Amino acid sequence: MARVVDIHPIDPQPRAVHQVVDALRDGALIAYPTDSGYALGCQVGQHDGTERIRQIRRLDARHHFTLVCSSFAQLGQLVRLDNAEFRAIKAATPGPYTFVLPATAEVPRRLAHPKKKTVGVRIPDSRVVRALLDELGEPLLSSTLILPDHDEPMTQGWEVADALDHVVDVVVESGDVVAAPTTVVDFSAGYPEVVRVGAGDPSPFE
């Protein structure tokens, strides 16, 4: 049965944040709110958590997960950026964007694209997410919480708890969140290519 932890969206309570992070360090799979709907997350090294996400969302082996970061400095440890990419991405973060970039050696091989050696990274504009990541001290392996046969991410904590009560360990409740996917910008060819238009303004990358 999933534990529901209430965290204030503007002023996250340290004790509640600590409870969720302790669960993550114990191998928990969490459902948590971002600036683009709910997501599923676990520690990067949790193979079991990765498989549980695949089962919940019915994803095949080709699905690529996103590494959610607390800061641009943390993001920069995971991907390689030239000066132009640095400036463009820095100006757009935090926000509802996912950036696909060449992975560094810090990224486990199983999480990078098998041919392109790229990985998706993002910095959500969410105080709750940043509080969790600051406490955890590392990125979170994540996937948007879109259930099979649904087109949009879930947005209500109580609905998430009701639907996933026996398949996740913790549900973070933090008020209403917006159901809007991130805008995905792929830099793997050496220039920005907007591959999905979502909540983030694509014009800086077009």
PDB file of C-alpha atoms in Angstrom:
ATOM      1  CA  MET A   1       0.000   0.000   0.000  1.00  0.00           C
ATOM      2  CA  ALA A   2       1.470   3.342  -1.049  1.00  0.00           C
ATOM      3  CA  ARG A   3       2.288   5.910   1.606  1.00  0.00           C
ATOM      4  CA  VAL A   4       0.980   9.413   0.815  1.00  0.00           C
ATOM      5  CA  VAL A   5       3.252  12.267   1.886  1.00  0.00           C
ATOM      6  CA  ASP A   6       1.895  15.834   1.774  1.00  0.00           C
ATOM      7  CA  ILE A   7       4.476  18.449   0.813  1.00  0.00           C
ATOM      8  CA  HIS A   8       3.677  22.144   0.565  1.00  0.00           C
ATOM      9  CA  PRO A   9       4.166  23.326  -3.053  1.00  0.00           C
ATOM     10  CA  ILE A  10       5.727  26.686  -2.115  1.00  0.00           C
ATOM     11  CA  ASP A  11       7.475  25.960   1.175  1.00  0.00           C
ATOM     12  CA  PRO A  12       8.332  22.232   1.267  1.00  0.00           C
ATOM     13  CA  GLN A  13       8.572  20.946   4.829  1.00  0.00           C
ATOM     14  CA  PRO A  14      12.049  19.465   5.494  1.00  0.00           C
ATOM     15  CA  ARG A  15      10.607  16.584   7.532  1.00  0.00           C
ATOM     16  CA  ALA A  16       8.272  15.509   4.710  1.00  0.00           C
ATOM     17  CA  VAL A  17      11.040  15.881   2.121  1.00  0.00           C
ATOM     18  CA  HIS A  18      13.319  13.756   4.304  1.00  0.00           C
ATOM     19  CA  GLN A  19      10.672  10.999   4.526  1.00  0.00           C
ATOM     20  CA  VAL A  20      10.440  10.741   0.737  1.00  0.00           C
ATOM     21  CA  VAL A  21      14.203  10.824   0.235  1.00  0.00           C
ATOM     22  CA  ASP A  22      14.720   8.146   2.889  1.00  0.00           C
ATOM     23  CA  ALA A  23      12.263   5.970   0.979  1.00  0.00           C
ATOM     24  CA  LEU A  24      14.128   6.605  -2.296  1.00  0.00           C
ATOM     25  CA  ARG A  25      17.414   5.591  -0.677  1.00  0.00           C
ATOM     26  CA  ASP A  26      15.722   2.395   0.498  1.00  0.00           C
ATOM     27  CA  GLY A  27      14.840   1.545  -3.116  1.00  0.00           C
ATOM     28  CA  ALA A  28      11.335   3.054  -3.288  1.00  0.00           C
ATOM     29  CA  LEU A  29       9.481   3.948  -6.450  1.00  0.00           C
ATOM     30  CA  ILE A  30       7.699   7.269  -6.004  1.00  0.00           C
ATOM     31  CA  ALA A  31       5.005   9.193  -7.860  1.00  0.00           C
ATOM     32  CA  TYR A  32       5.699  12.910  -7.581  1.00  0.00           C
ATOM     33  CA  PRO A  33       4.381  16.184  -9.041  1.00  0.00           C
ATOM     34  CA  THR A  34       6.407  18.231 -11.525  1.00  0.00           C
ATOM     35  CA  ASP A  35       5.712  21.339 -13.602  1.00  0.00           C
ATOM     36  CA  SER A  36       4.285  19.083 -16.325  1.00  0.00           C
ATOM     37  CA  GLY A  37       2.117  16.615 -14.415  1.00  0.00           C
ATOM     38  CA  TYR A  38       2.979  13.659 -12.216  1.00  0.00           C
ATOM     39  CA  ALA A  39       6.034  11.489 -12.850  1.00  0.00           C
ATOM     40  CA  LEU A  40       7.419   8.204 -11.583  1.00  0.00           C
ATOM     41  CA  GLY A  41      10.903   8.280 -10.086  1.00  0.00           C
ATOM     42  CA  CYS A  42      13.590   6.185  -8.426  1.00  0.00           C
ATOM     43  CA  GLN A  43      17.302   6.356  -7.772  1.00  0.00           C
ATOM     44  CA  VAL A  44      19.430   6.025 -10.897  1.00  0.00           C
ATOM     45  CA  GLY A  45      21.025   2.778  -9.730  1.00  0.00           C
ATOM     46  CA  GLN A  46      17.713   1.051  -8.997  1.00  0.00           C
ATOM     47  CA  HIS A  47      17.294  -1.572 -11.733  1.00  0.00           C
ATOM     48  CA  ASP A  48      14.162  -2.867  -9.998  1.00  0.00           C
ATOM     49  CA  GLY A  49      12.626   0.616 -10.018  1.00  0.00           C
ATOM     50  CA  THR A  50      13.303   0.977 -13.722  1.00  0.00           C
ATOM     51  CA  GLU A  51      11.507  -2.279 -14.456  1.00  0.00           C
ATOM     52  CA  ARG A  52       8.580  -1.323 -12.249  1.00  0.00           C
ATOM     53  CA  ILE A  53       8.166   1.904 -14.228  1.00  0.00           C
ATOM     54  CA  ARG A  54       8.205  -0.082 -17.475  1.00  0.00           C
ATOM     55  CA  GLN A  55       5.512  -2.416 -16.128  1.00  0.00           C
ATOM     56  CA  ILE A  56       3.252   0.379 -14.882  1.00  0.00           C
ATOM     57  CA  ARG A  57       3.453   2.292 -18.156  1.00  0.00           C
ATOM     58  CA  ARG A  58       3.794  -0.840 -20.354  1.00  0.00           C
ATOM     59  CA  LEU A  59       6.961   0.482 -21.946  1.00  0.00           C
ATOM     60  CA  ASP A  60       9.253  -1.566 -24.128  1.00  0.00           C
ATOM     61  CA  ALA A  61      13.052  -1.717 -23.919  1.00  0.00           C
ATOM     62  CA  ARG A  62      13.391   1.133 -26.415  1.00  0.00           C
ATOM     63  CA  HIS A  63      11.887   3.697 -24.049  1.00  0.00           C
ATOM     64  CA  HIS A  64      14.437   6.203 -22.789  1.00  0.00           C
ATOM     65  CA  PHE A  65      14.132   7.562 -19.297  1.00  0.00           C
ATOM     66  CA  THR A  66      14.871  11.132 -18.239  1.00  0.00           C
ATOM     67  CA  LEU A  67      17.370  12.192 -15.601  1.00  0.00           C
ATOM     68  CA  VAL A  68      15.751  14.938 -13.532  1.00  0.00           C
ATOM     69  CA  CYS A  69      18.244  17.403 -12.046  1.00  0.00           C
ATOM     70  CA  SER A  70      18.099  20.006  -9.303  1.00  0.00           C
ATOM     71  CA  SER A  71      20.425  22.510 -10.949  1.00  0.00           C
ATOM     72  CA  PHE A  72      22.268  23.373 -14.113  1.00  0.00           C
ATOM     73  CA  ALA A  73      25.541  22.380 -12.432  1.00  0.00           C
ATOM     74  CA  GLN A  74      24.168  18.873 -11.817  1.00  0.00           C
ATOM     75  CA  LEU A  75      22.827  18.652 -15.376  1.00  0.00           C
ATOM     76  CA  GLY A  76      26.253  19.640 -16.694  1.00  0.00           C
ATOM     77  CA  GLN A  77      27.839  16.590 -15.063  1.00  0.00           C
ATOM     78  CA  LEU A  78      25.594  14.260 -17.078  1.00  0.00           C
ATOM     79  CA  VAL A  79      25.801  15.700 -20.602  1.00  0.00           C
ATOM     80  CA  ARG A  80      28.330  17.357 -22.892  1.00  0.00           C
ATOM     81  CA  LEU A  81      27.552  20.937 -23.953  1.00  0.00           C
ATOM     82  CA  ASP A  82      29.265  23.408 -26.245  1.00  0.00           C
ATOM     83  CA  ASN A  83      29.090  27.128 -25.487  1.00  0.00           C
ATOM     84  CA  ALA A  84      26.022  27.829 -27.637  1.00  0.00           C
ATOM     85  CA  GLU A  85      24.107  24.894 -26.141  1.00  0.00           C
ATOM     86  CA  PHE A  86      25.149  25.976 -22.671  1.00  0.00           C
ATOM     87  CA  ARG A  87      23.725  29.471 -23.155  1.00  0.00           C
ATOM     88  CA  ALA A  88      20.479  28.301 -24.785  1.00  0.00           C
ATOM     89  CA  ILE A  89      19.694  25.628 -22.196  1.00  0.00           C
ATOM     90  CA  LYS A  90      20.751  27.773 -19.234  1.00  0.00           C
ATOM     91  CA  ALA A  91      18.319  30.475 -20.365  1.00  0.00           C
ATOM     92  CA  ALA A  92      15.454  27.962 -20.539  1.00  0.00           C
ATOM     93  CA  THR A  93      15.947  26.282 -17.172  1.00  0.00           C
ATOM     94  CA  PRO A  94      14.310  25.582 -14.859  1.00  0.00           C
ATOM     95  CA  GLY A  95      11.232  24.925 -16.946  1.00  0.00           C
ATOM     96  CA  PRO A  96       9.092  22.372 -18.816  1.00  0.00           C
ATOM     97  CA  TYR A  97      11.789  21.210 -21.242  1.00  0.00           C
ATOM     98  CA  THR A  98      13.602  17.922 -21.807  1.00  0.00           C
ATOM     99  CA  PHE A  99      16.964  18.168 -23.553  1.00  0.00           C
ATOM    100  CA  VAL A 100      18.559  15.250 -25.394  1.00  0.00           C
ATOM    101  CA  LEU A 101      22.356  15.550 -25.348  1.00  0.00           C
ATOM    102  CA  PRO A 102      25.479  13.349 -25.530  1.00  0.00           C
ATOM    103  CA  ALA A 103      25.908  11.532 -22.223  1.00  0.00           C
ATOM    104  CA  THR A 104      29.059  11.727 -20.116  1.00  0.00           C
ATOM    105  CA  ALA A 105      30.664   8.787 -18.341  1.00  0.00           C
ATOM    106  CA  GLU A 106      28.572   9.702 -15.271  1.00  0.00           C
ATOM    107  CA  VAL A 107      25.495   8.208 -16.965  1.00  0.00           C
ATOM    108  CA  PRO A 108      25.095   4.419 -16.695  1.00  0.00           C
ATOM    109  CA  ARG A 109      25.410   2.828 -20.135  1.00  0.00           C
ATOM    110  CA  ARG A 110      21.990   1.175 -19.834  1.00  0.00           C
ATOM    111  CA  LEU A 111      20.324   4.612 -19.631  1.00  0.00           C
ATOM    112  CA  ALA A 112      21.964   6.118 -22.714  1.00  0.00           C
ATOM    113  CA  HIS A 113      20.697   5.661 -26.268  1.00  0.00           C
ATOM    114  CA  PRO A 114      22.452   2.500 -27.553  1.00  0.00           C
ATOM    115  CA  LYS A 115      23.566   4.100 -30.824  1.00  0.00           C
ATOM    116  CA  LYS A 116      23.624   7.842 -30.240  1.00  0.00           C
ATOM    117  CA  LYS A 117      24.928   7.603 -26.631  1.00  0.00           C
ATOM    118  CA  THR A 118      22.559  10.382 -25.647  1.00  0.00           C
ATOM    119  CA  VAL A 119      20.350  10.910 -22.614  1.00  0.00           C
ATOM    120  CA  GLY A 120      17.383  13.131 -21.780  1.00  0.00           C
ATOM    121  CA  VAL A 121      17.813  15.629 -18.942  1.00  0.00           C
ATOM    122  CA  ARG A 122      15.592  18.275 -17.395  1.00  0.00           C
ATOM    123  CA  ILE A 123      15.303  20.736 -14.499  1.00  0.00           C
ATOM    124  CA  PRO A 124      11.632  21.151 -13.500  1.00  0.00           C
ATOM    125  CA  ASP A 125      10.378  24.509 -12.276  1.00  0.00           C
ATOM    126  CA  SER A 126       9.087  22.982  -9.049  1.00  0.00           C
ATOM    127  CA  ARG A 127      10.153  23.790  -5.509  1.00  0.00           C
ATOM    128  CA  VAL A 128       9.035  20.353  -4.362  1.00  0.00           C
ATOM    129  CA  VAL A 129      11.178  18.560  -6.949  1.00  0.00           C
ATOM    130  CA  ARG A 130      14.201  20.758  -6.239  1.00  0.00           C
ATOM    131  CA  ALA A 131      13.818  20.161  -2.491  1.00  0.00           C
ATOM    132  CA  LEU A 132      13.709  16.390  -3.035  1.00  0.00           C
ATOM    133  CA  LEU A 133      16.722  16.446  -5.343  1.00  0.00           C
ATOM    134  CA  ASP A 134      18.748  18.747  -3.091  1.00  0.00           C
ATOM    135  CA  GLU A 135      18.153  16.374  -0.194  1.00  0.00           C
ATOM    136  CA  LEU A 136      18.876  13.291  -2.340  1.00  0.00           C
ATOM    137  CA  GLY A 137      22.076  14.830  -3.692  1.00  0.00           C
ATOM    138  CA  GLU A 138      21.814  13.185  -7.108  1.00  0.00           C
ATOM    139  CA  PRO A 139      19.530  13.122 -10.169  1.00  0.00           C
ATOM    140  CA  LEU A 140      16.327  11.104 -10.229  1.00  0.00           C
ATOM    141  CA  LEU A 141      15.590   8.507 -12.887  1.00  0.00           C
ATOM    142  CA  SER A 142      12.160   9.519 -14.099  1.00  0.00           C
ATOM    143  CA  SER A 143       9.322   8.960 -16.548  1.00  0.00           C
ATOM    144  CA  THR A 144       6.127  10.959 -16.985  1.00  0.00           C
ATOM    145  CA  LEU A 145       3.169   9.248 -15.322  1.00  0.00           C
ATOM    146  CA  ILE A 146       0.973   8.561 -18.344  1.00  0.00           C
ATOM    147  CA  LEU A 147      -0.995   5.373 -17.806  1.00  0.00           C
ATOM    148  CA  PRO A 148      -1.617   2.934 -20.674  1.00  0.00           C
ATOM    149  CA  ASP A 149      -4.507   4.078 -22.903  1.00  0.00           C
ATOM    150  CA  HIS A 150      -4.151   7.654 -21.599  1.00  0.00           C
ATOM    151  CA  ASP A 151      -2.784  10.637 -23.536  1.00  0.00           C
ATOM    152  CA  GLU A 152      -1.907  13.010 -20.699  1.00  0.00           C
ATOM    153  CA  PRO A 153      -0.018  12.752 -17.417  1.00  0.00           C
ATOM    154  CA  MET A 154      -1.934  12.387 -14.170  1.00  0.00           C
ATOM    155  CA  THR A 155      -2.374  15.606 -12.181  1.00  0.00           C
ATOM    156  CA  GLN A 156      -4.104  14.781  -8.877  1.00  0.00           C
ATOM    157  CA  GLY A 157      -2.277  13.101  -6.006  1.00  0.00           C
ATOM    158  CA  TRP A 158      -5.379  11.337  -4.725  1.00  0.00           C
ATOM    159  CA  GLU A 159      -6.068   9.893  -8.180  1.00  0.00           C
ATOM    160  CA  VAL A 160      -2.489   8.660  -8.406  1.00  0.00           C
ATOM    161  CA  ALA A 161      -2.745   7.057  -4.968  1.00  0.00           C
ATOM    162  CA  ASP A 162      -6.033   5.403  -5.904  1.00  0.00           C
ATOM    163  CA  ALA A 163      -4.797   4.085  -9.264  1.00  0.00           C
ATOM    164  CA  LEU A 164      -1.302   2.995  -8.208  1.00  0.00           C
ATOM    165  CA  ASP A 165      -1.812   2.124  -4.553  1.00  0.00           C
ATOM    166  CA  HIS A 166      -0.244  -1.341  -4.848  1.00  0.00           C
ATOM    167  CA  VAL A 167       2.450  -0.653  -7.465  1.00  0.00           C
ATOM    168  CA  VAL A 168       4.288   2.397  -6.096  1.00  0.00           C
ATOM    169  CA  ASP A 169       5.707   2.909  -2.617  1.00  0.00           C
ATOM    170  CA  VAL A 170       5.180   6.649  -2.066  1.00  0.00           C
ATOM    171  CA  VAL A 171       2.834   9.242  -3.569  1.00  0.00           C
ATOM    172  CA  VAL A 172       3.789  12.876  -3.025  1.00  0.00           C
ATOM    173  CA  GLU A 173       0.696  15.078  -2.683  1.00  0.00           C
ATOM    174  CA  SER A 174       1.290  18.755  -3.370  1.00  0.00           C
ATOM    175  CA  GLY A 175      -1.882  20.342  -4.690  1.00  0.00           C
ATOM    176  CA  ASP A 176      -2.923  20.702  -8.317  1.00  0.00           C
ATOM    177  CA  VAL A 177      -0.379  20.334 -11.108  1.00  0.00           C
ATOM    178  CA  VAL A 178      -0.696  21.076 -14.818  1.00  0.00           C
ATOM    179  CA  ALA A 179      -1.139  18.243 -17.335  1.00  0.00           C
ATOM    180  CA  ALA A 180       1.218  19.424 -20.053  1.00  0.00           C
ATOM    181  CA  PRO A 181       4.146  17.379 -21.407  1.00  0.00           C
ATOM    182  CA  THR A 182       7.569  18.930 -21.666  1.00  0.00           C
ATOM    183  CA  THR A 183       8.894  20.381 -24.895  1.00  0.00           C
ATOM    184  CA  VAL A 184      11.657  18.031 -26.091  1.00  0.00           C
ATOM    185  CA  VAL A 185      14.719  19.515 -27.791  1.00  0.00           C
ATOM    186  CA  ASP A 186      17.245  17.116 -29.335  1.00  0.00           C
ATOM    187  CA  PHE A 187      20.826  18.377 -29.680  1.00  0.00           C
ATOM    188  CA  SER A 188      22.299  15.028 -30.722  1.00  0.00           C
ATOM    189  CA  ALA A 189      22.926  16.136 -34.336  1.00  0.00           C
ATOM    190  CA  GLY A 190      24.898  19.177 -33.193  1.00  0.00           C
ATOM    191  CA  TYR A 191      22.014  21.634 -33.490  1.00  0.00           C
ATOM    192  CA  PRO A 192      18.647  21.994 -31.695  1.00  0.00           C
ATOM    193  CA  GLU A 193      15.724  20.075 -33.140  1.00  0.00           C
ATOM    194  CA  VAL A 194      12.322  20.425 -31.487  1.00  0.00           C
ATOM    195  CA  VAL A 195      10.939  16.883 -31.575  1.00  0.00           C
ATOM    196  CA  ARG A 196       7.901  17.537 -29.372  1.00  0.00           C
ATOM    197  CA  VAL A 197       6.126  20.788 -28.632  1.00  0.00           C
ATOM    198  CA  GLY A 198       4.761  20.871 -25.101  1.00  0.00           C
ATOM    199  CA  ALA A 199       4.504  23.392 -22.280  1.00  0.00           C
ATOM    200  CA  GLY A 200       7.872  25.016 -22.959  1.00  0.00           C
ATOM    201  CA  ASP A 201       8.071  27.747 -25.628  1.00  0.00           C
ATOM    202  CA  PRO A 202       9.867  26.109 -28.584  1.00  0.00           C
ATOM    203  CA  SER A 203      10.780  29.374 -30.344  1.00  0.00           C
ATOM    204  CA  PRO A 204      14.258  29.809 -28.743  1.00  0.00           C
ATOM    205  CA  PHE A 205      15.265  26.468 -30.296  1.00  0.00           C
ATOM    206  CA  GLU A 206      13.680  26.806 -33.743  1.00  0.00           C
TER     207      GLU A 206
END
